[in-house]
Coordinates of C-alpha atoms in Angstrom, one line a residue:
X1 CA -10.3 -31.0 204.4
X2 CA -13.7 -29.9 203.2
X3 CA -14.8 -30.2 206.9
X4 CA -12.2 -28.7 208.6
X5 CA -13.3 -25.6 205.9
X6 CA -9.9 -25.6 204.6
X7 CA -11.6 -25.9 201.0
X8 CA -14.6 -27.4 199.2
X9 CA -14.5 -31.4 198.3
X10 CA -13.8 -30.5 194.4
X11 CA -10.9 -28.2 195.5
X12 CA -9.7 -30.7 198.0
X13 CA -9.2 -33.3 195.1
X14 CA -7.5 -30.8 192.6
X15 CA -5.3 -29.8 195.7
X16 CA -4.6 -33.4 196.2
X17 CA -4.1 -34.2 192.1
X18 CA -1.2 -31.5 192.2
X19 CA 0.4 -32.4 195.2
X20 CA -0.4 -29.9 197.5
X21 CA -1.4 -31.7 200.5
X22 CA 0.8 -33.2 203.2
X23 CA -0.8 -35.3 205.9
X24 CA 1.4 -35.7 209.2
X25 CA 4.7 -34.5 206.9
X26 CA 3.3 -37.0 203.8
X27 CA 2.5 -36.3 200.5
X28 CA -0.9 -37.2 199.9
X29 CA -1.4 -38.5 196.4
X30 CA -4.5 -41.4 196.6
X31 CA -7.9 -39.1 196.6
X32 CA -10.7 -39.7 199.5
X33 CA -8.5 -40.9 201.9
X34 CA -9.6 -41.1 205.2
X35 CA -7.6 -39.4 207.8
X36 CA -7.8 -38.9 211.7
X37 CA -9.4 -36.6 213.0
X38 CA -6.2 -35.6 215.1
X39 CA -3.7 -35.4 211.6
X40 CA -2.4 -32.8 210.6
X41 CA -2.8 -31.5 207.4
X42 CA -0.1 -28.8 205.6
X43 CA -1.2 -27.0 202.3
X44 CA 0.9 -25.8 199.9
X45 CA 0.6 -22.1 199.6
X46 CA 0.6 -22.6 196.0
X47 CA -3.0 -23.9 196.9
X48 CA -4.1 -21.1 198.6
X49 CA -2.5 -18.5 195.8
X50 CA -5.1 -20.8 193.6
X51 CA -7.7 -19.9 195.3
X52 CA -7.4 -16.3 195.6
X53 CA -7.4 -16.3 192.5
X54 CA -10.9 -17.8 191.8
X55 CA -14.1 -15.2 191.4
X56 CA -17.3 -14.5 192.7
X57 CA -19.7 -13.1 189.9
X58 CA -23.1 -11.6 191.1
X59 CA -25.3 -11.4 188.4
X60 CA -28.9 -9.5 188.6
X61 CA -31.0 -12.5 186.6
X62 CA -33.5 -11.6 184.3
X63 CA -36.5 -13.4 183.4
X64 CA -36.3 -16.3 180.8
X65 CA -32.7 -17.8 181.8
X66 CA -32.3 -21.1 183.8
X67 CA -29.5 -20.8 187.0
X68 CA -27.2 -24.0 185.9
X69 CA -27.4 -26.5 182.7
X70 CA -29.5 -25.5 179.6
X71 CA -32.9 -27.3 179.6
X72 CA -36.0 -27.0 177.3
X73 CA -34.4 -24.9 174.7
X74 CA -33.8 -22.1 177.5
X75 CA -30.0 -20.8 178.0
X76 CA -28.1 -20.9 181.2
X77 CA -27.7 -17.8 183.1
X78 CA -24.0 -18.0 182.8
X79 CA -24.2 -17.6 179.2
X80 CA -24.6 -13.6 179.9
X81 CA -20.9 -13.2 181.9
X82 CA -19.4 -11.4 179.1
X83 CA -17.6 -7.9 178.9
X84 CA -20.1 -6.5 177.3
X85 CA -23.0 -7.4 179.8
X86 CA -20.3 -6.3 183.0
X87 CA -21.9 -2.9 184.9
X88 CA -20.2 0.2 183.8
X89 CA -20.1 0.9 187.5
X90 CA -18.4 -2.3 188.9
X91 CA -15.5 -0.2 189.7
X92 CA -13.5 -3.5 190.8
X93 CA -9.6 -3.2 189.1
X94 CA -9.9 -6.7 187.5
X95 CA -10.3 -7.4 183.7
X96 CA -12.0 -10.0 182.3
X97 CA -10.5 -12.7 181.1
X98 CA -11.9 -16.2 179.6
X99 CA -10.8 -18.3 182.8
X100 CA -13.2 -16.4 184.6
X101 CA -15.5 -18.7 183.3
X102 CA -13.6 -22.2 183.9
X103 CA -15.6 -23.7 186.9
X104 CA -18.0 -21.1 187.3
X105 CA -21.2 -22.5 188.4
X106 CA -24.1 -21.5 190.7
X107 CA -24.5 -21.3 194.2
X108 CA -28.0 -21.5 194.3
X109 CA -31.2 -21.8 192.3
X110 CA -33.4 -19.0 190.6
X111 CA -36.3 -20.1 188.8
X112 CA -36.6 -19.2 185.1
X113 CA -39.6 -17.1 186.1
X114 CA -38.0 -14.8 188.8
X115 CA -35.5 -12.4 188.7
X116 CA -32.8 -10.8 191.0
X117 CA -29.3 -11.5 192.8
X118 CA -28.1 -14.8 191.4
X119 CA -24.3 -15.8 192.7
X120 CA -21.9 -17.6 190.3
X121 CA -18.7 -18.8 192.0
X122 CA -15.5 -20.6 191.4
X123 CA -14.4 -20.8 195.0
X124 CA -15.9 -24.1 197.1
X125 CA -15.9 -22.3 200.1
X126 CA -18.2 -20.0 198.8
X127 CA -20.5 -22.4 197.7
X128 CA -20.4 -24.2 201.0
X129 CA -21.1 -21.2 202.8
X130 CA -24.4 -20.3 200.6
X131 CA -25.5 -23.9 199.5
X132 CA -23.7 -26.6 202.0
X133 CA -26.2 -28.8 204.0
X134 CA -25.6 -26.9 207.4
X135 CA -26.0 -23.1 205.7
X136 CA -27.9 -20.3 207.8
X137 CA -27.1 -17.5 205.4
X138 CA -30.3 -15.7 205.0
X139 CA -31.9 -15.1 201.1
X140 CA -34.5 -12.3 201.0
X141 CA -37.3 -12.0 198.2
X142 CA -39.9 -9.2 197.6
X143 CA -42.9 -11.6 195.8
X144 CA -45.8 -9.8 194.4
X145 CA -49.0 -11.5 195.0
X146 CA -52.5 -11.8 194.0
X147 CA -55.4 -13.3 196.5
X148 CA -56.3 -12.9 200.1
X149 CA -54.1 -13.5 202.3
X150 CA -55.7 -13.9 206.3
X151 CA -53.6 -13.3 209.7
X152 CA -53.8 -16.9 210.1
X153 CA -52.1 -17.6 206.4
X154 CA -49.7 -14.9 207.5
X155 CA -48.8 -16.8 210.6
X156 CA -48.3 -20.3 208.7
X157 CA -45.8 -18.9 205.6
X158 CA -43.5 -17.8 209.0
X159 CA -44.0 -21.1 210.5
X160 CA -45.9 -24.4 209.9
X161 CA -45.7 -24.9 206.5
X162 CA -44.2 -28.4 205.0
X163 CA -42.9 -29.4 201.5
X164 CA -42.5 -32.9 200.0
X165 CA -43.2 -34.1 203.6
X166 CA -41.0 -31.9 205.2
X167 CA -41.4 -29.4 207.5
X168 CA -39.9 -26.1 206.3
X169 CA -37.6 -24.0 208.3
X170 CA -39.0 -20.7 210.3
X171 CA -38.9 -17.4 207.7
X172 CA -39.4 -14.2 208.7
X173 CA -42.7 -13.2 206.4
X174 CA -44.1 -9.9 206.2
X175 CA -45.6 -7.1 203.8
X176 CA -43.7 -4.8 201.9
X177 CA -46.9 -3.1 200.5
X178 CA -50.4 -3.7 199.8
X179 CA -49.4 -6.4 196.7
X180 CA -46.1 -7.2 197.8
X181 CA -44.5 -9.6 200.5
X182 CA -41.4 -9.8 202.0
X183 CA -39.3 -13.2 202.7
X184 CA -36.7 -14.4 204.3
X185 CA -35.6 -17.5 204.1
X186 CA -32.7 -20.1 205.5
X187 CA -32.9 -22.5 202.8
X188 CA -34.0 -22.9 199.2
X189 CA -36.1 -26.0 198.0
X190 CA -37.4 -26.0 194.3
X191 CA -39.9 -23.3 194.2
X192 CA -40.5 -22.7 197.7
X193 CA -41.9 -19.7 198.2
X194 CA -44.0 -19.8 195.2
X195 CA -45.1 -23.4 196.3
X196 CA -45.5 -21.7 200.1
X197 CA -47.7 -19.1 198.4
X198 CA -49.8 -21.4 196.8
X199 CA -50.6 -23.4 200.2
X200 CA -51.8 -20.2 201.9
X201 CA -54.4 -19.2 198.5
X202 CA -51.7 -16.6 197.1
X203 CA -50.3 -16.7 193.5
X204 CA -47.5 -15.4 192.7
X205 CA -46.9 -13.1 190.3
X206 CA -43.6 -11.6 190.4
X207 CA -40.3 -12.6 192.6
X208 CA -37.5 -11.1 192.8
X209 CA -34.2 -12.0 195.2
X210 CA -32.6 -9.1 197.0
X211 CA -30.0 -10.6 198.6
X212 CA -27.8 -13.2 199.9
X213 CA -26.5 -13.0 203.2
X214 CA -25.1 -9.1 203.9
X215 CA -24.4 -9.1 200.1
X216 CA -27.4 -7.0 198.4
X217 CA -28.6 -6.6 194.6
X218 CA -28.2 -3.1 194.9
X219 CA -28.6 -1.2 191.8
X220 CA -27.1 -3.4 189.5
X221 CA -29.5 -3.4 186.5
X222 CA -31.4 -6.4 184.8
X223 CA -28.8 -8.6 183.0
X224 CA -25.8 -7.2 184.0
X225 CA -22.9 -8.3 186.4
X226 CA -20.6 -7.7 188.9
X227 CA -17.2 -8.9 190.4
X228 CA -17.9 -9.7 194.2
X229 CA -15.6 -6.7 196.4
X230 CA -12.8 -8.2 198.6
X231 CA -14.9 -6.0 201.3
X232 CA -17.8 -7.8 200.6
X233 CA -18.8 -11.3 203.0
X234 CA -21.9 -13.4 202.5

C-alpha cells in the first residue's frame, strides 16, 4: 500500500487493524502481508475521511529546541504547538484541539543550533514525500559564515563533497551576501551543511531553513506556528 502511495506503512497497519482494506474483494485482517503486485486493493472511505482529517503544522524553530525526542535536558520542538504559541495571522478556519497532537512527529531534522521552517505532520504521505528514501523535494538554507571561501571551495559544496563515505548529492550553492550563503539541498544527513562547511575551511555561524519544497517560512515569526493551507503542496 505504502508503495502504490495509497498511504504511509504506519497508516497502512492502522487501516488494516480497523478493517479497512479489501484485497481482491477480501478483508484483510493479518498485517504485512504480501500481496501481488497485480491485486487489487479497495479502501474504505472511512480511511480516507481519516486521513483528511490529519494536520500538517509548520513551525518556525527557534534556537535551543531538538526536532523529535527530548535529549540532554533540551525539550522537543513539539512541545511549543499550543494555542497560545499559534500565529495571530494563520487565518486557517480550524481550532485547535488536543488530537492535533496524537501522532504528530517530524518530517525532518533541524539541529538544536539552527533555526527556521521545521514541518510536523500526522499524515504518512507527507512524510514520505519530504523524508522517504526516494524524496527530491528541495530544502533551502541561508548559512552565515565565517572564513575564506575560494572558487574552487565554491565549486566542491555544489558538487564533490562526501560524508561518512558517501558521496553527497549535487546542491545548488551560492552567495546570498558578503557573509551569507545560500543552499539547496535534495537530502538531509546529520549536520550536513554545517559538516559541508567545515570541509571547504567555513564555520558556520548561523543557519536558518527557508523552505521545504514550494512551501516557504514566510513571515511566520520565531516560535510560533501555522496550520499547513489546503492550497499549499510540498
Amino acid at each position: 500500500m505504502a508503495e502504490r502511495g495509497l498511504c504511509s506503512r504506519r497508516e497502512a497497519d492502522e487501516w488494516i487493524e480497523n478493517g479497512w482494506v479489501k484485497v481482491d474483494g477480501v478483508v484483510m485482517s493479518t498485517l504485512g502481508t504480501r500481496v501481488p503486485p497485480t491485486a487489487r486493493i479497495d479502501v474504505d472511505p472511512a480511511a480516507r475521511q481519516h486521513q483528511s482529517e490529519q494536520v500538517t503544522i509548520l513551525l518556525n524553530k527557534p534556537i535551543g529546541y531538538v526536532s523529535g525526542q527530548a535529549e540532554d535536558g533540551y525539550q522537543p520542538a513539539i512541545v511549543l504547538i499550543k494555542p497560545e504559541n499559534r500565529w495571530a495571522e494563520d487565518k486557517l478556519p480550524r481550532r485547535f484541539v488536543a488530537g492535533h497532537l496524537r501522532g504528530l512527529a517530524p518530517a525532518g531534522r533541524l539541529d538544536i543550533d539552527s533555526t527556521g521552517l521545521l514541518v510536523l505532520t500526522q499524515d504518512g504521505r507527507v512524510a514520505k514525500r519530504l523524508i522517504g528514501e526516494d524524496t527530491s523535494v528541495e530544502k533551502e538554507y541561508l548559512v552565515r559564515v565565517e572564513g575564506t571561501l575560494s572558487p574552487a571551495g565554491l565549486k566542491m559544496l555544489n558538487h564533490g563533497l562526501a560524508l561518512d563515505g558517501k558521496p553527497l548529492k549535487p546542491a545548488r550553492v551560492s552567495w546570498q551576501n558578503e557573509h551569507q550563503l545560500r543552499f539547496v539541498l535534495r537530502e538531509g544527513k546529520k549536520r550536513q551543511i554545517r559538516r559541508m562547511c567545515e570541509l571547504v575551511g567555513l564555520t558556520v555561524t548561523g543557519l536558518k531553513r527557508v523552505r521545504s519544497g514550494s512551501v516557504t517560512l514566510g513571515k511566520l515569526p520565531v516560535g510560533k506556528w501555522r496550520y499547513l493551507r489546503p492550497d499549499e503542496q510540498f
